[in-house]
PDB file of C-alpha atoms in Angstrom:
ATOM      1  CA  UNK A   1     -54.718 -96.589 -40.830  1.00 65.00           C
ATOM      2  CA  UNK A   2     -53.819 -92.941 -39.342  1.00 80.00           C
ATOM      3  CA  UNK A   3     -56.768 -91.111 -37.740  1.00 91.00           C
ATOM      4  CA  UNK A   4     -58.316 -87.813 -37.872  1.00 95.00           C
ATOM      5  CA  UNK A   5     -55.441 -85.639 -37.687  1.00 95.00           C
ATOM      6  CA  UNK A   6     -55.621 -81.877 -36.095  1.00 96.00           C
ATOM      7  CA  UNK A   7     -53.371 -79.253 -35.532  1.00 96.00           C
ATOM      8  CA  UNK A   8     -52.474 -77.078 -33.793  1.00 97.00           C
ATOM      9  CA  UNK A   9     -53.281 -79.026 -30.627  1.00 95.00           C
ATOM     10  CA  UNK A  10     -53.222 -75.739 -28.101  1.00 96.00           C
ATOM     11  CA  UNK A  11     -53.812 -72.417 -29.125  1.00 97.00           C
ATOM     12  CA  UNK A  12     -53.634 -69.301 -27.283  1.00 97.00           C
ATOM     13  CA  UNK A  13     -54.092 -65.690 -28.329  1.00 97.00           C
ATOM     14  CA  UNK A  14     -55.415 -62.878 -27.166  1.00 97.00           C
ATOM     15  CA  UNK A  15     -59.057 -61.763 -27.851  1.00 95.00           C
ATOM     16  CA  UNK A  16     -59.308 -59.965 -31.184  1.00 96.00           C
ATOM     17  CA  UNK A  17     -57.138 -61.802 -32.792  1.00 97.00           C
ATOM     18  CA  UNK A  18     -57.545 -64.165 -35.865  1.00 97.00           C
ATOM     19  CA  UNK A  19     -56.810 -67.972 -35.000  1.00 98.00           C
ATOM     20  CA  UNK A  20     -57.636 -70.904 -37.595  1.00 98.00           C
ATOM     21  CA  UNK A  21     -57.723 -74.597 -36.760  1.00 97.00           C
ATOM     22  CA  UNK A  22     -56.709 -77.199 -39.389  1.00 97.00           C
ATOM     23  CA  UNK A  23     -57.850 -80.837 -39.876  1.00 97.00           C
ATOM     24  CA  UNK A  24     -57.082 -83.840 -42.196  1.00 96.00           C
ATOM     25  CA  UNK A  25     -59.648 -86.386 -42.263  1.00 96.00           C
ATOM     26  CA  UNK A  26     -59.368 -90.169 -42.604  1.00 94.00           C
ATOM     27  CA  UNK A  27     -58.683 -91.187 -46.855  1.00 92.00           C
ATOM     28  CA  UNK A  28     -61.871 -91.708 -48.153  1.00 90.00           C
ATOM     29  CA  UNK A  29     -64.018 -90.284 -45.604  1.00 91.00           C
ATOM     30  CA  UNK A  30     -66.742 -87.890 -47.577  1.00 90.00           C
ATOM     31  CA  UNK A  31     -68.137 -86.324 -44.739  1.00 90.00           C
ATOM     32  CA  UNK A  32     -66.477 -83.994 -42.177  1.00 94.00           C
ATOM     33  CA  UNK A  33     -67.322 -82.545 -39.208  1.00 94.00           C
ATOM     34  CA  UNK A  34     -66.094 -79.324 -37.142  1.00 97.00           C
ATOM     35  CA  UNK A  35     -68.063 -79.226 -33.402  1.00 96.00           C
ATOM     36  CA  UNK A  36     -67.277 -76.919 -30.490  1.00 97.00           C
ATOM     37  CA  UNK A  37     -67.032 -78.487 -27.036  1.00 94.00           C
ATOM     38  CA  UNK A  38     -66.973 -76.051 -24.485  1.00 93.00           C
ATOM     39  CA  UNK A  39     -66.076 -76.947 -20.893  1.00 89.00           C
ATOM     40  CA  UNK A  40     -67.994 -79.713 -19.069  1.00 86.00           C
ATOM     41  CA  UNK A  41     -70.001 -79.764 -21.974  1.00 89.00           C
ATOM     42  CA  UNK A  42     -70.637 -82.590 -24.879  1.00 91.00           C
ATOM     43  CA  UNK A  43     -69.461 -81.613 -28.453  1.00 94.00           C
ATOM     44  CA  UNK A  44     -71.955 -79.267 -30.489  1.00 94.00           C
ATOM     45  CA  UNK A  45     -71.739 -79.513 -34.448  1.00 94.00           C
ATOM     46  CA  UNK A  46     -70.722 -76.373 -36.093  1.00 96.00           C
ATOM     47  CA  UNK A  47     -71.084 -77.150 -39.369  1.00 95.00           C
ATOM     48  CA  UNK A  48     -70.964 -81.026 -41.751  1.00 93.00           C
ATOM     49  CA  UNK A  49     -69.334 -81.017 -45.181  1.00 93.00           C
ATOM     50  CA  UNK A  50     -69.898 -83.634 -47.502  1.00 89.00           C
ATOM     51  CA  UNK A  51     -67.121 -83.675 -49.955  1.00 90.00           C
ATOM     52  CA  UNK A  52     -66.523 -79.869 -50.370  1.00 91.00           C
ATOM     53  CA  UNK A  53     -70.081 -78.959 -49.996  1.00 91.00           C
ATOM     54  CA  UNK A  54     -71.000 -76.852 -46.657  1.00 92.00           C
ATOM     55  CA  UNK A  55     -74.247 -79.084 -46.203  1.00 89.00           C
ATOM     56  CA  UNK A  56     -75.406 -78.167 -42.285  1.00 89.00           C
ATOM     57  CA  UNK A  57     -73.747 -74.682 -41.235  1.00 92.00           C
ATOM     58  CA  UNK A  58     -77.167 -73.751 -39.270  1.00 89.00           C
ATOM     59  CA  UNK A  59     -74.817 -73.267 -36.203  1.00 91.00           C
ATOM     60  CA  UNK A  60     -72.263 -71.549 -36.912  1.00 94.00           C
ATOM     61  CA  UNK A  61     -71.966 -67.886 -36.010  1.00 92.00           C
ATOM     62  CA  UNK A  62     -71.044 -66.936 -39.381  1.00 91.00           C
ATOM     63  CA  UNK A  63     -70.593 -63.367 -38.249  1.00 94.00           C
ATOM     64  CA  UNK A  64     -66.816 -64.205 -37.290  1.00 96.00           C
ATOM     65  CA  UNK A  65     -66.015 -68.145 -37.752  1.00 97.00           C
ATOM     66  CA  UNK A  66     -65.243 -69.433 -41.600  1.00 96.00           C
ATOM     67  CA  UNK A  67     -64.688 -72.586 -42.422  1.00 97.00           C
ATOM     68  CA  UNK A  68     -63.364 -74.308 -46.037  1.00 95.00           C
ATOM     69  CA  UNK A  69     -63.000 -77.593 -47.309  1.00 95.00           C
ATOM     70  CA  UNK A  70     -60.805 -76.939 -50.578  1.00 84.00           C
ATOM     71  CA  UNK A  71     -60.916 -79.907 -52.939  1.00 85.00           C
ATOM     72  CA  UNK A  72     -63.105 -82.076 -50.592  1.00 83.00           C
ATOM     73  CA  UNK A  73     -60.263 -83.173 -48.481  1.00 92.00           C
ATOM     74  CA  UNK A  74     -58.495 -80.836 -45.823  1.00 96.00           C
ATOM     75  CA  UNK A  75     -60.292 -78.090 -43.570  1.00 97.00           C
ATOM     76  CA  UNK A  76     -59.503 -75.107 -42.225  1.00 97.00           C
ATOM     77  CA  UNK A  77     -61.588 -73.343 -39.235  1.00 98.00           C
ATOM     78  CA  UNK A  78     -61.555 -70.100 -38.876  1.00 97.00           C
ATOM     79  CA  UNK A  79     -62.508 -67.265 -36.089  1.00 97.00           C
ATOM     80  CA  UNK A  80     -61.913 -63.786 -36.490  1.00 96.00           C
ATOM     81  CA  UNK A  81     -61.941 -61.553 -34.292  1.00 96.00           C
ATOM     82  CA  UNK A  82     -61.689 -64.163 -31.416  1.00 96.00           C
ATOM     83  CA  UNK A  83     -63.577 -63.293 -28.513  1.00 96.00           C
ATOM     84  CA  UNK A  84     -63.357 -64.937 -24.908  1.00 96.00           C
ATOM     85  CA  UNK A  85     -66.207 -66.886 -24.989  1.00 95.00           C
ATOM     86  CA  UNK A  86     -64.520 -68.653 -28.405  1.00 97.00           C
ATOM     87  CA  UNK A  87     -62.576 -70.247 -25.497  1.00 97.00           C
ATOM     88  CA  UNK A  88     -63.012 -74.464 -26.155  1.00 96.00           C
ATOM     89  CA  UNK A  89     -62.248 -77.308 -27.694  1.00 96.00           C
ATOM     90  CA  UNK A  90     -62.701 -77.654 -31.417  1.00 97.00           C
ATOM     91  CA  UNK A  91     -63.300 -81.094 -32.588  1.00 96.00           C
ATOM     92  CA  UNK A  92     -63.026 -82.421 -35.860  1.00 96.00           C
ATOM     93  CA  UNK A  93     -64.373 -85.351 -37.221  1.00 94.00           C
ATOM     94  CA  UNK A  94     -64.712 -87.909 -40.694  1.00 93.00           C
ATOM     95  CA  UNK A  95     -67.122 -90.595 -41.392  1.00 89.00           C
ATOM     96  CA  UNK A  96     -67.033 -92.513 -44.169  1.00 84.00           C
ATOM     97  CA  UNK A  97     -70.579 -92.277 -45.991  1.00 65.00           C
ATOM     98  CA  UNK A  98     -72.601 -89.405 -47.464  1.00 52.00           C
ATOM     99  CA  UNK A  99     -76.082 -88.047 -46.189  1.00 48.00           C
ATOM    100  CA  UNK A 100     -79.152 -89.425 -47.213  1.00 50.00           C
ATOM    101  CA  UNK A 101     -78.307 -93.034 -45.825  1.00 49.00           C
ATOM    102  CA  UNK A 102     -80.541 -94.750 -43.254  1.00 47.00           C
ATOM    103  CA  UNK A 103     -78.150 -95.959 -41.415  1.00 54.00           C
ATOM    104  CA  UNK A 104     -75.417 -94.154 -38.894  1.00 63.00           C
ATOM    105  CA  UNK A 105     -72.425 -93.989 -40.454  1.00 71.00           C
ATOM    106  CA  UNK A 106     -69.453 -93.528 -37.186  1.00 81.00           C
ATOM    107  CA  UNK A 107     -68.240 -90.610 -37.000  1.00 87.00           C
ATOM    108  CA  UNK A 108     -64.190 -90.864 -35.640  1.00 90.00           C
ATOM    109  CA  UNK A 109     -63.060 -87.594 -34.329  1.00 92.00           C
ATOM    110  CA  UNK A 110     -59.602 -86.287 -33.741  1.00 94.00           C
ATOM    111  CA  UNK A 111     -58.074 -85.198 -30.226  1.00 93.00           C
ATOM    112  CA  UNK A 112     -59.006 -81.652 -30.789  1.00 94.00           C
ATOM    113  CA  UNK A 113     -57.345 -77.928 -30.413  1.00 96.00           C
ATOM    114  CA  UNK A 114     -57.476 -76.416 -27.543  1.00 96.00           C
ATOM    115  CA  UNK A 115     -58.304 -72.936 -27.624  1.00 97.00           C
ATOM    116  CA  UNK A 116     -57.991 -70.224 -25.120  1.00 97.00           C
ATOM    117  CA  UNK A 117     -58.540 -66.799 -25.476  1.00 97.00           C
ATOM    118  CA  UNK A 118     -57.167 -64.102 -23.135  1.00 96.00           C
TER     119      UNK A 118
ATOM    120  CA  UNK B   1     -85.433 -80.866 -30.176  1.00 84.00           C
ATOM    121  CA  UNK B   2     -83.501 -84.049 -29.017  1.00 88.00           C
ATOM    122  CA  UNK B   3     -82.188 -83.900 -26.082  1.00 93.00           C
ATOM    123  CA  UNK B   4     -79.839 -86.380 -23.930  1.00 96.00           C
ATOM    124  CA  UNK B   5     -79.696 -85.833 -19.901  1.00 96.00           C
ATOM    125  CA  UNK B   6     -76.733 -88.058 -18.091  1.00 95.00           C
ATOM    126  CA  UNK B   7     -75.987 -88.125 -14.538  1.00 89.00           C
ATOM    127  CA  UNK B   8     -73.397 -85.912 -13.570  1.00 87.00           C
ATOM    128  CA  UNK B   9     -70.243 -86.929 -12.255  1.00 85.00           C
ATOM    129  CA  UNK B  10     -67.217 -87.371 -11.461  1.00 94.00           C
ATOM    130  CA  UNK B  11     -67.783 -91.253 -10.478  1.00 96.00           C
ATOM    131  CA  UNK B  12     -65.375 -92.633  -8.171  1.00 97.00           C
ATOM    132  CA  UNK B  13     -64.884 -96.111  -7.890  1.00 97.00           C
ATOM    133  CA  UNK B  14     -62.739 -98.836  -6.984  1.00 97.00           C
ATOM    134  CA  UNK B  15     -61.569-101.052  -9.036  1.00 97.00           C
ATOM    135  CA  UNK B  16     -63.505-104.665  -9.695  1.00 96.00           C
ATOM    136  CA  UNK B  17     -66.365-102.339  -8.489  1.00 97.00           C
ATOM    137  CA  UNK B  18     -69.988-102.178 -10.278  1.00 97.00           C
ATOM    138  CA  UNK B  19     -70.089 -98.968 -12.896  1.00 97.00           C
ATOM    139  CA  UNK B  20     -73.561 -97.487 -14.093  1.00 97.00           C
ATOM    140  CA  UNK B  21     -73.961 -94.358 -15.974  1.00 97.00           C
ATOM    141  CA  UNK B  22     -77.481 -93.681 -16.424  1.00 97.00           C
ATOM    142  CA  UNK B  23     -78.852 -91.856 -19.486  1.00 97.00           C
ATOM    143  CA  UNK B  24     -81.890 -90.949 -20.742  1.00 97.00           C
ATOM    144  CA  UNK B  25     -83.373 -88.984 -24.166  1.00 96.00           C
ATOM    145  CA  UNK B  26     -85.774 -86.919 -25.690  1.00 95.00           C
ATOM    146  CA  UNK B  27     -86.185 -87.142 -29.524  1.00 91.00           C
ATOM    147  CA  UNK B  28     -88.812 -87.905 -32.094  1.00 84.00           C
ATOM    148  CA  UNK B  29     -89.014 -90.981 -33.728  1.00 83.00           C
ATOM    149  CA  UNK B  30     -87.054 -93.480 -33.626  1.00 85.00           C
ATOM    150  CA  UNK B  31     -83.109 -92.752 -33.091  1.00 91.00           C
ATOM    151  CA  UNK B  32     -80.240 -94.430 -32.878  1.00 91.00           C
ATOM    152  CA  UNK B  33     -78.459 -94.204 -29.723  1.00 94.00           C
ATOM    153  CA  UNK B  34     -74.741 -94.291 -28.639  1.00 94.00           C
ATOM    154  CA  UNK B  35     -71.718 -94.245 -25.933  1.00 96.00           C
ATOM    155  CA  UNK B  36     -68.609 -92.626 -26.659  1.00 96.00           C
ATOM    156  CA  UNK B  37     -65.694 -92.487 -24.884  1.00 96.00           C
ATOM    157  CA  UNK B  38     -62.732 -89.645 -24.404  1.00 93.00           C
ATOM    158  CA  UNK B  39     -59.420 -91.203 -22.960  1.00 92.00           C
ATOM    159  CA  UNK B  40     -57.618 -88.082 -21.587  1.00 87.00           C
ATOM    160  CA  UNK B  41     -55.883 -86.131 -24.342  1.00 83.00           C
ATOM    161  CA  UNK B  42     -57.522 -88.334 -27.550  1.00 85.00           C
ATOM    162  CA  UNK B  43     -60.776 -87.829 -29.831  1.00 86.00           C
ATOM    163  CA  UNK B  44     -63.836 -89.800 -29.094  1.00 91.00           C
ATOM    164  CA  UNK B  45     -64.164 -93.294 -29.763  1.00 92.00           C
ATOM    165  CA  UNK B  46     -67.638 -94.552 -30.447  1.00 93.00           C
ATOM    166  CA  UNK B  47     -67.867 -97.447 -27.522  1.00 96.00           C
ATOM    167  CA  UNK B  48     -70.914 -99.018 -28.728  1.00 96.00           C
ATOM    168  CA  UNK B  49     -74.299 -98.356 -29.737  1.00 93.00           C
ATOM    169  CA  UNK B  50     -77.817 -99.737 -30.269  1.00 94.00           C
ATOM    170  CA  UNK B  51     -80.232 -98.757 -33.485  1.00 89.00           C
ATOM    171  CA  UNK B  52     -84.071 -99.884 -32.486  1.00 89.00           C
ATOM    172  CA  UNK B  53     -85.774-101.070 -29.377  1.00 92.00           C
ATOM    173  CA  UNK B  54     -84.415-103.799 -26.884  1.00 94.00           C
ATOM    174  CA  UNK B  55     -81.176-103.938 -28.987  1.00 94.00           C
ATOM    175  CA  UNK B  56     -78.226-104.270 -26.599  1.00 96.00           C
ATOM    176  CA  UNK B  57     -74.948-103.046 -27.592  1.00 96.00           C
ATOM    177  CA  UNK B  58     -71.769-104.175 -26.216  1.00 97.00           C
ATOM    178  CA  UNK B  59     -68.218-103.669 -26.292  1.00 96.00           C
ATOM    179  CA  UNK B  60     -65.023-104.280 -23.656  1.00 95.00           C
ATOM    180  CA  UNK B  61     -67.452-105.400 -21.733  1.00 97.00           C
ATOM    181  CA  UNK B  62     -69.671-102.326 -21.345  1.00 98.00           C
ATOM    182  CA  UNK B  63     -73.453-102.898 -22.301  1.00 98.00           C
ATOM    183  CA  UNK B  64     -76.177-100.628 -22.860  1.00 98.00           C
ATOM    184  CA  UNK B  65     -79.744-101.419 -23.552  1.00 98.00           C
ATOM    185  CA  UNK B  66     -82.301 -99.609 -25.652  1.00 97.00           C
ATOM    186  CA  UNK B  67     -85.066 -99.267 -23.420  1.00 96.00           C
ATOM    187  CA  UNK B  68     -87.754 -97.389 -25.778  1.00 93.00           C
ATOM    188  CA  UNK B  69     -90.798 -97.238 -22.675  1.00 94.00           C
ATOM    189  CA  UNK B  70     -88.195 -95.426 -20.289  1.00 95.00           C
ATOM    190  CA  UNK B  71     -86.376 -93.564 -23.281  1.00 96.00           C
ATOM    191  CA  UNK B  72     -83.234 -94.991 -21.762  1.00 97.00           C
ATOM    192  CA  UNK B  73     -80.027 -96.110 -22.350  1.00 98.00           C
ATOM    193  CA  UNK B  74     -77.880 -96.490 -19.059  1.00 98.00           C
ATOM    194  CA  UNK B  75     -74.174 -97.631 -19.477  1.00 98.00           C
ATOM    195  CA  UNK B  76     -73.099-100.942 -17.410  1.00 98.00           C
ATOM    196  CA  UNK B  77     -70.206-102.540 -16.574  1.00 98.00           C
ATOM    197  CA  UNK B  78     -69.636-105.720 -14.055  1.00 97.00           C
ATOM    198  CA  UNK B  79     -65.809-104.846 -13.307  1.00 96.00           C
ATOM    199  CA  UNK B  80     -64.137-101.678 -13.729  1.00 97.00           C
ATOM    200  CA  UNK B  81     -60.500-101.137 -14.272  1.00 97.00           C
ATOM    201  CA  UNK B  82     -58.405 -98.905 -13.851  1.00 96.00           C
ATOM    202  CA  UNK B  83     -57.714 -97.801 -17.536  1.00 96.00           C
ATOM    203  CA  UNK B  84     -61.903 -97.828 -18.221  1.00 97.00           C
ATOM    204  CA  UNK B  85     -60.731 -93.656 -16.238  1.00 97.00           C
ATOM    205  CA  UNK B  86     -61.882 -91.881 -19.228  1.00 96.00           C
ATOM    206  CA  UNK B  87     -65.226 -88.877 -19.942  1.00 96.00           C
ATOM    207  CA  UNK B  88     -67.954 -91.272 -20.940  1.00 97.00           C
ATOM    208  CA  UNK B  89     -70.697 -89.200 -23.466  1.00 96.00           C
ATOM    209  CA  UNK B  90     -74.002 -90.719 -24.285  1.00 97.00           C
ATOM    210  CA  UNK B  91     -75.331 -89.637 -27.508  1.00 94.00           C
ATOM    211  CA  UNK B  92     -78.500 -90.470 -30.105  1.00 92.00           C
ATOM    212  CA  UNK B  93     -78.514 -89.653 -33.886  1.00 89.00           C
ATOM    213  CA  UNK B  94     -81.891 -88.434 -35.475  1.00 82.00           C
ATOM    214  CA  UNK B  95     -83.899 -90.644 -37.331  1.00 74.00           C
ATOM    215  CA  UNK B  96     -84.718 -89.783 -40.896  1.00 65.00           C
ATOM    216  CA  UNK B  97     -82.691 -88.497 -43.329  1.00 61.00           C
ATOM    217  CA  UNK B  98     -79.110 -87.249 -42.494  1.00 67.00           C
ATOM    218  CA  UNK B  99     -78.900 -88.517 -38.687  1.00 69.00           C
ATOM    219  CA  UNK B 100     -77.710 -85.496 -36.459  1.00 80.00           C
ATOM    220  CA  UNK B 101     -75.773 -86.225 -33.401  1.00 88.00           C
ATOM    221  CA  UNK B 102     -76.795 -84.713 -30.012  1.00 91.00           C
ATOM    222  CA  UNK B 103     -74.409 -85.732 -27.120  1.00 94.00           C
ATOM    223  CA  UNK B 104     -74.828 -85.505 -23.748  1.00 95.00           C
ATOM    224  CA  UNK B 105     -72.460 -83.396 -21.401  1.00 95.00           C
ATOM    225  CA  UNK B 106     -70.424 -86.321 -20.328  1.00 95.00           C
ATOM    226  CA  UNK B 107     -69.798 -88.430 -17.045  1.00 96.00           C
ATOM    227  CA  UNK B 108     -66.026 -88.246 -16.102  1.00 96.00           C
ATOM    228  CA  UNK B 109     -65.235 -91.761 -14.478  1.00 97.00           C
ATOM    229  CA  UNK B 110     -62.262 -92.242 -12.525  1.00 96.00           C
ATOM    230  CA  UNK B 111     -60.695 -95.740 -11.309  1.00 97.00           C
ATOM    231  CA  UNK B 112     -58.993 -96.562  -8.111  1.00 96.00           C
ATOM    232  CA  UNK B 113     -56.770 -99.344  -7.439  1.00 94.00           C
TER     233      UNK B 113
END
């Protein structure tokens, strides 16, 4: 079964400029995930989509990052106008089951973009 | 809010050498808790985890123990090797409802033969 797939895996542009992030989840996973992980730092959830719903987006700084999840499958992630503290790893992640559930449904993640910005 | 403190590293060790990460939480309730593991240039992989008090959870042999009175969960393991080198995260999901994940900042380990 192929994983959480991402791409591009580095990114680097200079600040001011638009840069978007792209993942494909695992088939069949509802729910999916975009997180920020900045340097020595754990992974912080931007926003959770089940299906193509935008259900938790209460962190993302909607003033220049966009995200979509057309037809409930792929995502894109979007900042623009970069800035230099955009600089970190985005993270994407699928897990199989939809909110509301009592139990923790795994989230598997994919190996990230790297972004920096100059 | 929830909260997860781990001790910092990196950790050095040799290998067949004793590995613990310690790890402890802040959250209401009662929430599930977690280690994940980052192998240089992959996602993370969830290593194991434990739901309620006193569970253990296990995996490659790596355990972890639920320890509700010390709102711990400290990563173990009896014999490293060198391919356990990888960022270790500990991590708890909210209880209630839709179960948000708060990770820790991570505890690079590196092995030495």
């Amino acid at each position: 079964e192929a994983g959480v797939v991402q791409s591009p895996r580095y990114k680097i542009i200079e600040k001011k400029q638009p840069v978007a992030f792209w993942c494909n989840p695992i088939s069949g996973h509802n729910t999916l995930y975009w997180y920020r992980q900045n340097l020595g730092q754990g992974p912080e959830l931007l926003i959770r989509y089940e299906n193509e719903e935008a259900v938790d987006d209460s962190q993302l700084p909607k003033d220049r990052f966009s995200a979509e999840r057309l037809k409930g499958v792929d995502s894109t992630l979007k900042i623009q106008p970069a800035e230099l503290g955009d600089s970190a790893v985005y993270l994407c992640a699928s897990s199989p089951e939809a909110s509301g559930r009592s139990m923790y449904n795994e989230q598997f993640f994919g190996p990230g973009t790297r972004l920096t910005v100059l | 809010g929830d909260s997860v403190t781990q001790m910092e590293g990196p950790v050095t060790l040799s290998e067949e050498a004793c590995l613990t990460i310690n790890c402890t939480y802040t959250a209401t309730g009662y929430p599930s808790l977690f280690w994940y593991v980052q192998y240089p240039g992959e996602g993370l992989q969830l290593l194991l985890k434990a739901t309620k008090a006193d569970d253990k959870g296990s995996n490659k042999g790596f355990e972890a123990t639920y320890r509700k009175e010390t709102t711990s969960f400290h990563l173990e393991k009896g014999s490293v090797q060198v391919s356990d080198s990888a960022v270790y995260f500990c991590a708890l999901a909210s209880s209630g409802g839709y179960q948000k994940v708060t990770f820790g900042t991570g505890t690079k380990l590196q092995v030495i033969p």
